[in-house]
Short mmCIF file of C-alpha atoms and ligand atoms in Angstrom, two decimals:
data_model
loop_
_atom_site.label_atom_id
_atom_site.label_comp_id
_atom_site.label_asym_id
_atom_site.label_seq_id
_atom_site.Cartn_x
_atom_site.Cartn_y
_atom_site.Cartn_z
CA MET A 26 -10.04 -147.59 -85.15
CA LYS A 27 -10.72 -147.87 -88.87
CA ILE A 28 -7.64 -148.53 -90.91
CA ILE A 29 -6.75 -148.92 -94.58
CA MET A 30 -3.51 -150.61 -95.60
CA LEU A 31 -1.68 -149.43 -98.69
CA GLY A 32 1.44 -150.95 -100.15
CA ALA A 33 2.68 -152.69 -103.26
CA PRO A 34 2.17 -156.43 -103.77
CA GLY A 35 5.06 -158.02 -101.91
CA ALA A 36 5.55 -155.08 -99.51
CA GLY A 37 4.21 -157.13 -96.61
CA LYS A 38 1.02 -155.18 -95.87
CA GLY A 39 -1.01 -158.35 -95.37
CA THR A 40 1.39 -159.51 -92.66
CA GLN A 41 1.16 -156.13 -90.91
CA ALA A 42 -2.64 -156.09 -91.26
CA LYS A 43 -2.82 -159.45 -89.45
CA LYS A 44 -0.58 -158.17 -86.66
CA ILE A 45 -2.68 -155.01 -86.27
CA ALA A 46 -5.87 -157.09 -86.14
CA ALA A 47 -4.40 -159.32 -83.43
CA LYS A 48 -3.03 -156.51 -81.26
CA TYR A 49 -6.07 -154.23 -81.38
CA ASN A 50 -8.59 -157.05 -81.48
CA ILE A 51 -10.32 -155.84 -84.64
CA PRO A 52 -11.17 -157.88 -87.74
CA HIS A 53 -8.72 -158.12 -90.63
CA ILE A 54 -10.87 -157.72 -93.71
CA SER A 55 -9.66 -158.65 -97.16
CA THR A 56 -11.92 -158.39 -100.20
CA GLY A 57 -10.99 -161.95 -101.18
CA ASP A 58 -12.36 -163.24 -97.86
CA ILE A 59 -15.54 -161.17 -98.22
CA PHE A 60 -16.16 -162.54 -101.72
CA ARG A 61 -15.59 -166.12 -100.61
CA ALA A 62 -17.85 -165.79 -97.55
CA ASN A 63 -20.71 -164.17 -99.48
CA ILE A 64 -20.52 -166.65 -102.33
CA LYS A 65 -20.37 -169.58 -99.92
CA ASN A 66 -23.38 -168.29 -97.97
CA GLY A 67 -25.24 -167.54 -101.20
CA THR A 68 -26.07 -163.95 -100.22
CA GLU A 69 -27.68 -161.65 -102.76
CA LEU A 70 -24.45 -159.64 -103.11
CA GLY A 71 -22.40 -162.83 -103.30
CA ASN A 72 -24.56 -164.24 -106.08
CA LYS A 73 -24.22 -161.00 -108.01
CA ALA A 74 -20.45 -161.04 -107.62
CA LYS A 75 -20.34 -164.66 -108.73
CA THR A 76 -22.08 -163.92 -112.05
CA TYR A 77 -19.20 -161.57 -112.92
CA MET A 78 -16.46 -163.85 -111.63
CA ASP A 79 -17.89 -166.89 -113.47
CA GLN A 80 -17.53 -164.95 -116.72
CA GLY A 81 -13.98 -163.97 -115.84
CA LEU A 82 -15.04 -160.34 -115.45
CA LEU A 83 -13.95 -157.88 -112.79
CA VAL A 84 -16.56 -157.26 -110.12
CA PRO A 85 -17.74 -153.62 -110.61
CA ASP A 86 -16.63 -151.01 -108.07
CA GLU A 87 -20.15 -150.33 -106.76
CA LEU A 88 -20.69 -153.99 -105.98
CA VAL A 89 -17.28 -154.33 -104.29
CA VAL A 90 -18.06 -151.26 -102.18
CA ASP A 91 -21.50 -152.69 -101.29
CA LEU A 92 -19.83 -155.91 -100.15
CA VAL A 93 -17.21 -154.06 -98.08
CA VAL A 94 -19.75 -151.70 -96.48
CA ASP A 95 -22.02 -154.64 -95.69
CA ARG A 96 -19.05 -156.34 -94.00
CA VAL A 97 -17.93 -153.32 -91.93
CA ARG A 98 -21.47 -152.85 -90.62
CA GLN A 99 -21.39 -156.23 -88.94
CA GLU A 100 -21.22 -156.42 -85.19
CA ASP A 101 -17.57 -157.46 -84.88
CA CYS A 102 -16.53 -154.18 -86.57
CA VAL A 103 -17.97 -151.94 -83.86
CA ASN A 104 -14.49 -151.12 -82.52
CA GLY A 105 -12.96 -150.82 -85.96
CA TYR A 106 -11.30 -152.95 -88.62
CA VAL A 107 -8.30 -153.12 -90.87
CA LEU A 108 -9.02 -153.21 -94.60
CA ASP A 109 -6.44 -155.05 -96.67
CA GLY A 110 -6.46 -154.84 -100.46
CA PHE A 111 -9.27 -152.30 -100.67
CA PRO A 112 -9.67 -149.63 -101.91
CA ARG A 113 -7.36 -150.07 -104.88
CA THR A 114 -8.50 -147.12 -106.95
CA ILE A 115 -9.73 -143.55 -106.49
CA PRO A 116 -13.33 -144.39 -107.52
CA GLN A 117 -13.35 -147.16 -104.90
CA ALA A 118 -11.94 -144.82 -102.24
CA GLU A 119 -14.51 -142.14 -103.03
CA ALA A 120 -17.34 -144.65 -103.02
CA LEU A 121 -16.16 -146.05 -99.69
CA ASP A 122 -15.94 -142.58 -98.09
CA LYS A 123 -19.40 -141.74 -99.36
CA ALA A 124 -20.91 -144.99 -98.10
CA LEU A 125 -19.24 -144.60 -94.70
CA ALA A 126 -20.33 -140.97 -94.41
CA ALA A 127 -23.91 -142.11 -94.98
CA ILE A 128 -23.68 -144.18 -91.79
CA GLY A 129 -21.77 -141.47 -89.90
CA GLU A 130 -18.36 -143.14 -90.13
CA LYS A 131 -14.95 -142.43 -91.64
CA ILE A 132 -11.54 -144.02 -92.09
CA ASP A 133 -9.12 -142.94 -89.32
CA HIS A 134 -5.75 -144.06 -90.72
CA ALA A 135 -4.33 -145.00 -94.09
CA ILE A 136 -1.01 -146.74 -93.56
CA ASP A 137 1.36 -147.05 -96.49
CA VAL A 138 3.94 -149.81 -96.10
CA ASN A 139 6.59 -148.36 -98.36
CA VAL A 140 9.12 -150.60 -100.09
CA PRO A 141 11.07 -149.50 -103.17
CA ASP A 142 10.34 -151.55 -106.30
CA GLU A 143 13.88 -152.88 -106.55
CA ASN A 144 13.62 -154.34 -103.02
CA ILE A 145 10.36 -156.08 -103.91
CA VAL A 146 11.81 -157.48 -107.13
CA HIS A 147 14.81 -158.72 -105.15
CA ARG A 148 12.64 -160.30 -102.43
CA MET A 149 10.38 -162.08 -104.91
CA SER A 150 13.23 -163.33 -107.08
CA GLY A 151 14.65 -165.13 -104.03
CA ARG A 152 11.53 -167.23 -103.56
CA ARG A 153 11.64 -170.90 -104.47
CA ALA A 154 8.84 -173.42 -104.71
CA CYS A 155 9.02 -177.21 -104.70
CA VAL A 156 7.74 -178.92 -107.87
CA GLY A 157 6.75 -181.93 -105.77
CA CYS A 158 4.95 -180.84 -102.60
CA GLY A 159 4.56 -177.08 -103.21
CA ALA A 160 6.57 -176.08 -100.13
CA THR A 161 8.01 -172.57 -100.42
CA TYR A 162 11.43 -171.31 -99.43
CA HIS A 163 13.57 -168.21 -99.81
CA LEU A 164 17.24 -168.17 -100.77
CA GLU A 165 18.03 -165.61 -98.04
CA TYR A 166 15.21 -165.72 -95.49
CA ALA A 167 14.18 -169.38 -95.50
CA PRO A 168 16.89 -171.43 -97.22
CA THR A 169 16.80 -175.19 -97.65
CA LYS A 170 19.48 -177.37 -96.09
CA GLU A 171 20.74 -178.35 -99.53
CA GLU A 172 20.55 -175.70 -102.25
CA GLY A 173 17.85 -176.29 -104.85
CA ILE A 174 16.43 -179.36 -103.08
CA CYS A 175 13.19 -179.45 -101.04
CA ASP A 176 13.73 -180.21 -97.34
CA ALA A 177 10.34 -181.89 -97.12
CA CYS A 178 10.32 -184.21 -100.12
CA GLY A 179 13.71 -184.00 -101.85
CA LYS A 180 12.33 -182.74 -105.17
CA GLU A 181 13.64 -179.84 -107.24
CA LEU A 182 12.93 -176.17 -106.43
CA ILE A 183 11.96 -173.60 -109.04
CA LEU A 184 11.38 -169.86 -109.34
CA ARG A 185 7.69 -169.52 -110.18
CA ASP A 186 6.60 -167.35 -113.13
CA ASP A 187 4.69 -165.11 -110.68
CA ASP A 188 7.92 -164.35 -108.81
CA LYS A 189 10.09 -163.66 -111.87
CA PRO A 190 11.41 -160.09 -112.09
CA GLU A 191 9.60 -159.27 -115.34
CA THR A 192 6.24 -160.42 -113.90
CA VAL A 193 6.79 -158.61 -110.61
CA LYS A 194 7.77 -155.40 -112.42
CA LYS A 195 4.62 -155.57 -114.52
CA ARG A 196 2.48 -155.98 -111.39
CA LEU A 197 4.27 -153.10 -109.69
CA GLY A 198 3.60 -150.92 -112.74
CA VAL A 199 -0.14 -151.58 -112.44
CA TYR A 200 0.03 -150.89 -108.71
CA HIS A 201 1.74 -147.54 -109.13
CA GLU A 202 -0.66 -146.46 -111.84
CA GLN A 203 -3.82 -147.36 -109.88
CA THR A 204 -2.88 -147.00 -106.27
CA GLN A 205 -0.32 -144.22 -106.20
CA PRO A 206 -3.16 -141.68 -106.63
CA LEU A 207 -4.61 -143.09 -103.39
CA ILE A 208 -1.49 -141.92 -101.57
CA ASP A 209 -2.31 -138.38 -102.68
CA TYR A 210 -5.99 -138.87 -101.87
CA TYR A 211 -5.33 -139.91 -98.27
CA THR A 212 -2.57 -137.33 -97.89
CA ASN A 213 -5.12 -134.65 -98.80
CA ALA A 214 -7.54 -136.19 -96.32
CA GLY A 215 -4.82 -135.76 -93.68
CA ILE A 216 -4.79 -139.43 -92.62
CA LEU A 217 -1.86 -140.92 -94.55
CA LYS A 218 1.03 -142.34 -92.56
CA THR A 219 4.02 -143.93 -94.26
CA VAL A 220 6.17 -146.61 -92.65
CA ASP A 221 9.45 -147.99 -93.95
CA GLY A 222 8.66 -151.55 -95.07
CA THR A 223 12.27 -152.50 -95.77
CA ILE A 224 13.19 -153.09 -92.12
CA ASP A 225 12.51 -156.17 -89.98
CA ILE A 226 8.82 -157.21 -89.84
CA ASN A 227 8.63 -156.59 -86.09
CA ASP A 228 10.21 -153.15 -86.43
CA VAL A 229 7.73 -152.24 -89.17
CA PHE A 230 4.96 -153.27 -86.80
CA GLN A 231 6.44 -151.19 -83.95
CA ALA A 232 6.43 -148.15 -86.26
CA ILE A 233 2.73 -148.79 -86.93
CA VAL A 234 1.97 -149.14 -83.22
CA ASP A 235 3.74 -145.80 -82.67
CA ILE A 236 1.26 -144.26 -85.11
CA LEU A 237 -1.88 -145.99 -83.82
CA GLY A 238 -1.03 -145.79 -80.12
CA GLU A 239 -0.57 -148.59 -77.60
ZN1 LIG B 1 8.83 -180.68 -101.70
#
């Protein structure tokens, strides 16, 4: 069972990817983890990636694909895997398909966790972080006992720049521009499934299980 997760930043696709990995006993693979592992182990691909990252440059698509394909060929991926945060663009998706085809494999499901932008902006703008200990809260979903005060250390809570509506909207704009075409790409491939990401986390997961099978 080889799965790709699609969804805007803040849609909750990482949470669902973890739940899928646990239920079906397949690895949850994020590009961030692959980069860290390869750099830590000083692999040839990792060292290459590091030279770009050290200069503040984006790691080129071919190298990202090489890293991902190298990861999915490892033994623990024999029954499948769930890719989280990759591919992000059409060139990456095409390169991945090509590399998988070369080893006789293909992606089985692309799952889009769909949440309207306004919901994501609303969710993010409710987040609060403690200036003292860094603990995070949410005005609606994880409120503190006393408003604006950290339960753990008593310091003040703030809305981080990353969670401010204007920042979130900018990020969503980039997402739609780059990743929306992937929705069409996987629709054409006949493997796109969309789930409503606005409902309860466990209900979203049930909808995914309905797609993948028990
Ligand atoms: Zn605190």
